[in-house]
Amino acid sequence: MQKLKVTNDFDQIVNGRRSIKLYDPTVKISREEMSEIIAQASRAPSSINLQPWRFLVIDSEEGKEKLLPLASFNSNQVKTSSAVIAIFGDLNNFDYAKEIFGKAVELGYMPAEVKEMQLNYFTPLFEGISKEQMKDTVMLDSGLVAMQLMLVARSYGYDTNPIGGYDKEQIAEVFGMDKERYVPVMLISIGKGVNEGYPSYRLPVETITTWS
């Protein structure tokens, strides 16, 4: 029986991704290239394809000055990275359902009757869902897009570091966003690391997996 092999490219992307604490501050990522990275990352799966993730790209000196007091334990990443991407979950994501399903019909991805069936089924469901239930959903979906963004960034030759230690209570308001609507998920710094970072031990498959 032939043994399956991971492609070299994928292996390099996954094994080459390390959490970087210090970046080369001279390296800048253009907004065009950053938009490409975000577009690729946004192909991640989400609940009924509602794509509840929202990205705040902090790449200006002014933006980083706003962020620094909120992420003081990660100041090196903020100061030296090309950008810090704040990922939020949009609790009002169903507002885009008609646009998403309508465009899917227009592009030939979905029959019109399926669109109507889904809207008729999910509209009352989402109207009755609690804020906590919606938060659980957008956090899960946004976690998927965050990991995909880090892998895509690596395929573009950039390093990343996920950051959970920051002031989640204030970040939305500091950047002029509605804190009742947008739930902070994580920060991801991105740029060119000045070193390769440190490898980390992973628990073996037999420790983390149960077969049934």
Short mmCIF file of C-alpha atoms in Angstrom, two decimals:
data_model
loop_
_atom_site.label_atom_id
_atom_site.label_comp_id
_atom_site.label_asym_id
_atom_site.label_seq_id
_atom_site.Cartn_x
_atom_site.Cartn_y
_atom_site.Cartn_z
CA MET A 1 0.00 0.00 0.00
CA GLN A 2 1.49 3.34 -1.06
CA LYS A 3 2.24 5.73 1.78
CA LEU A 4 0.64 9.15 1.42
CA LYS A 5 3.11 12.03 1.39
CA VAL A 6 2.55 15.67 2.28
CA THR A 7 3.75 17.92 -0.53
CA ASN A 8 7.01 19.74 0.07
CA ASP A 9 5.32 23.13 -0.26
CA PHE A 10 2.71 22.36 2.37
CA ASP A 11 5.30 20.78 4.64
CA GLN A 12 7.44 23.90 4.42
CA ILE A 13 4.47 26.16 5.14
CA VAL A 14 3.26 24.22 8.18
CA ASN A 15 6.62 23.30 9.69
CA GLY A 16 8.19 26.62 8.79
CA ARG A 17 5.57 28.68 10.61
CA ARG A 18 7.01 29.82 13.94
CA SER A 19 5.78 32.43 16.40
CA ILE A 20 8.00 35.47 15.92
CA LYS A 21 8.60 38.01 18.69
CA LEU A 22 10.81 40.45 16.78
CA TYR A 23 10.52 41.58 13.16
CA ASP A 24 12.61 43.55 10.71
CA PRO A 25 11.03 47.03 11.02
CA THR A 26 12.28 48.05 7.56
CA VAL A 27 10.06 45.47 5.84
CA LYS A 28 6.69 46.85 4.75
CA ILE A 29 3.78 44.94 3.26
CA SER A 30 1.83 46.89 0.68
CA ARG A 31 -1.91 47.19 1.19
CA GLU A 32 -2.39 45.49 -2.17
CA GLU A 33 -0.43 42.43 -1.05
CA MET A 34 -2.09 42.45 2.37
CA SER A 35 -5.47 42.49 0.64
CA GLU A 36 -4.41 39.42 -1.36
CA ILE A 37 -3.41 37.61 1.83
CA ILE A 38 -6.72 38.46 3.51
CA ALA A 39 -8.69 37.41 0.41
CA GLN A 40 -6.95 34.02 0.38
CA ALA A 41 -7.47 33.58 4.13
CA SER A 42 -11.15 34.42 3.77
CA ARG A 43 -11.71 31.22 1.83
CA ALA A 44 -11.81 29.49 5.21
CA PRO A 45 -15.07 27.68 6.02
CA SER A 46 -17.77 29.28 8.15
CA SER A 47 -21.25 28.46 9.40
CA ILE A 48 -23.61 28.53 6.38
CA ASN A 49 -20.90 30.62 4.67
CA LEU A 50 -21.75 33.80 6.57
CA GLN A 51 -18.05 34.74 6.93
CA PRO A 52 -18.45 36.61 10.24
CA TRP A 53 -14.78 37.63 10.46
CA ARG A 54 -13.77 41.27 10.15
CA PHE A 55 -10.17 42.49 9.83
CA LEU A 56 -8.64 45.67 11.21
CA VAL A 57 -5.17 46.07 9.68
CA ILE A 58 -3.04 48.32 11.86
CA ASP A 59 -0.06 49.28 9.68
CA SER A 60 0.44 53.00 10.30
CA GLU A 61 2.55 54.56 13.04
CA GLU A 62 -0.53 56.33 14.34
CA GLY A 63 -2.46 53.07 14.51
CA LYS A 64 0.37 51.29 16.30
CA GLU A 65 0.58 54.12 18.86
CA LYS A 66 -3.10 53.52 19.61
CA LEU A 67 -2.54 49.79 19.93
CA LEU A 68 0.59 49.84 22.11
CA PRO A 69 -1.14 50.66 25.45
CA LEU A 70 -3.63 47.86 24.75
CA ALA A 71 -0.95 45.25 24.01
CA SER A 72 1.89 46.32 26.27
CA PHE A 73 3.08 42.76 26.92
CA ASN A 74 3.59 42.33 23.18
CA SER A 75 5.09 45.73 22.42
CA ASN A 76 8.02 44.33 20.39
CA GLN A 77 5.68 42.67 17.91
CA VAL A 78 3.56 45.80 17.63
CA LYS A 79 6.52 48.14 17.12
CA THR A 80 8.60 46.06 14.69
CA SER A 81 6.04 44.15 12.61
CA SER A 82 4.87 45.33 9.21
CA ALA A 83 1.33 45.29 10.58
CA VAL A 84 -0.87 43.90 13.31
CA ILE A 85 -4.15 42.41 12.12
CA ALA A 86 -6.96 42.53 14.66
CA ILE A 87 -9.59 39.91 13.94
CA PHE A 88 -13.13 40.53 15.13
CA GLY A 89 -16.31 38.48 14.92
CA ASP A 90 -19.36 40.35 13.63
CA LEU A 91 -22.42 39.50 15.71
CA ASN A 92 -24.60 41.01 12.97
CA ASN A 93 -23.14 38.77 10.28
CA PHE A 94 -26.57 37.57 9.12
CA ASP A 95 -27.17 41.07 7.74
CA TYR A 96 -25.03 39.94 4.79
CA ALA A 97 -26.96 36.71 4.13
CA LYS A 98 -29.00 38.08 1.21
CA GLU A 99 -25.88 39.52 -0.41
CA ILE A 100 -23.88 36.31 0.04
CA PHE A 101 -26.60 33.95 -1.18
CA GLY A 102 -27.72 36.34 -3.92
CA LYS A 103 -24.20 36.63 -5.30
CA ALA A 104 -23.85 32.85 -5.15
CA VAL A 105 -26.93 32.55 -7.37
CA GLU A 106 -25.61 35.22 -9.74
CA LEU A 107 -22.29 33.40 -10.10
CA GLY A 108 -23.95 30.06 -10.68
CA TYR A 109 -22.80 28.54 -7.38
CA MET A 110 -26.30 28.03 -6.03
CA PRO A 111 -29.79 27.57 -7.56
CA ALA A 112 -32.22 30.38 -6.76
CA GLU A 113 -34.60 27.99 -5.02
CA VAL A 114 -31.84 26.88 -2.64
CA LYS A 115 -31.16 30.51 -1.78
CA GLU A 116 -34.82 31.11 -0.94
CA MET A 117 -35.03 27.88 1.04
CA GLN A 118 -31.97 28.80 3.11
CA LEU A 119 -33.11 32.35 3.76
CA ASN A 120 -36.59 31.16 4.77
CA TYR A 121 -35.10 28.57 7.12
CA PHE A 122 -32.26 30.53 8.67
CA THR A 123 -33.84 34.00 9.02
CA PRO A 124 -36.15 33.10 11.96
CA LEU A 125 -33.41 30.91 13.44
CA PHE A 126 -30.91 33.78 13.54
CA GLU A 127 -33.54 36.23 14.76
CA GLY A 128 -34.08 34.03 17.81
CA ILE A 129 -30.48 33.14 18.59
CA SER A 130 -29.00 34.56 21.80
CA LYS A 131 -25.99 36.86 21.83
CA GLU A 132 -23.92 34.21 23.59
CA GLN A 133 -24.83 31.57 21.02
CA MET A 134 -23.90 33.93 18.21
CA LYS A 135 -20.65 34.80 19.96
CA ASP A 136 -19.73 31.11 20.20
CA THR A 137 -20.34 30.71 16.47
CA VAL A 138 -18.37 33.76 15.33
CA MET A 139 -15.47 32.90 17.64
CA LEU A 140 -15.24 29.42 16.14
CA ASP A 141 -15.44 30.66 12.55
CA SER A 142 -12.99 33.49 13.18
CA GLY A 143 -10.53 31.04 14.73
CA LEU A 144 -10.57 29.10 11.46
CA VAL A 145 -9.83 32.20 9.40
CA ALA A 146 -7.05 33.25 11.80
CA MET A 147 -5.15 29.98 11.35
CA GLN A 148 -5.66 30.12 7.60
CA LEU A 149 -4.36 33.70 7.52
CA MET A 150 -1.15 32.62 9.27
CA LEU A 151 -0.61 29.79 6.79
CA VAL A 152 -1.32 32.04 3.81
CA ALA A 153 1.08 34.66 5.18
CA ARG A 154 3.77 31.99 5.41
CA SER A 155 3.17 31.00 1.79
CA TYR A 156 3.83 34.65 0.87
CA GLY A 157 7.12 34.50 2.76
CA TYR A 158 6.01 36.35 5.90
CA ASP A 159 6.15 35.37 9.56
CA THR A 160 3.34 35.75 12.08
CA ASN A 161 2.61 35.62 15.77
CA PRO A 162 -0.89 35.14 17.24
CA ILE A 163 -1.53 37.37 20.25
CA GLY A 164 -4.25 36.81 22.82
CA GLY A 165 -2.86 39.07 25.52
CA TYR A 166 -4.35 42.51 24.89
CA ASP A 167 -7.16 44.70 26.18
CA LYS A 168 -10.23 43.16 24.56
CA GLU A 169 -12.57 45.46 26.46
CA GLN A 170 -11.27 48.63 24.84
CA ILE A 171 -9.84 47.75 21.44
CA ALA A 172 -13.05 48.14 19.44
CA GLU A 173 -13.84 51.57 20.86
CA VAL A 174 -10.24 52.80 20.57
CA PHE A 175 -10.42 52.14 16.83
CA GLY A 176 -13.92 53.55 16.39
CA MET A 177 -15.79 50.24 16.17
CA ASP A 178 -19.05 49.26 17.84
CA LYS A 179 -18.04 47.05 20.78
CA GLU A 180 -21.55 45.65 21.07
CA ARG A 181 -21.34 44.33 17.51
CA TYR A 182 -17.69 43.39 17.01
CA VAL A 183 -16.19 40.74 19.30
CA PRO A 184 -12.37 40.72 19.52
CA VAL A 185 -10.88 37.33 18.63
CA MET A 186 -7.11 37.82 18.46
CA LEU A 187 -4.29 39.92 17.11
CA ILE A 188 -1.86 38.58 14.52
CA SER A 189 1.43 40.38 13.95
CA ILE A 190 2.94 39.91 10.50
CA GLY A 191 6.23 40.77 8.86
CA LYS A 192 9.72 39.37 8.36
CA GLY A 193 11.20 37.86 11.50
CA VAL A 194 14.78 38.81 12.35
CA ASN A 195 15.35 35.17 13.34
CA GLU A 196 13.63 31.86 12.71
CA GLY A 197 11.99 31.69 16.10
CA TYR A 198 12.13 28.66 18.35
CA PRO A 199 10.70 25.21 17.61
CA SER A 200 8.20 23.88 20.12
CA TYR A 201 7.39 20.38 21.33
CA ARG A 202 4.12 18.84 20.16
CA LEU A 203 2.34 16.06 22.00
CA PRO A 204 2.37 12.79 20.04
CA VAL A 205 -0.71 11.67 18.15
CA GLU A 206 -1.33 8.79 20.54
CA THR A 207 -1.62 11.28 23.43
CA ILE A 208 -4.11 13.62 21.77
CA THR A 209 -6.18 11.13 19.74
CA THR A 210 -8.81 8.58 20.72
CA TRP A 211 -10.04 6.03 18.19
CA SER A 212 -13.54 4.57 18.34
#
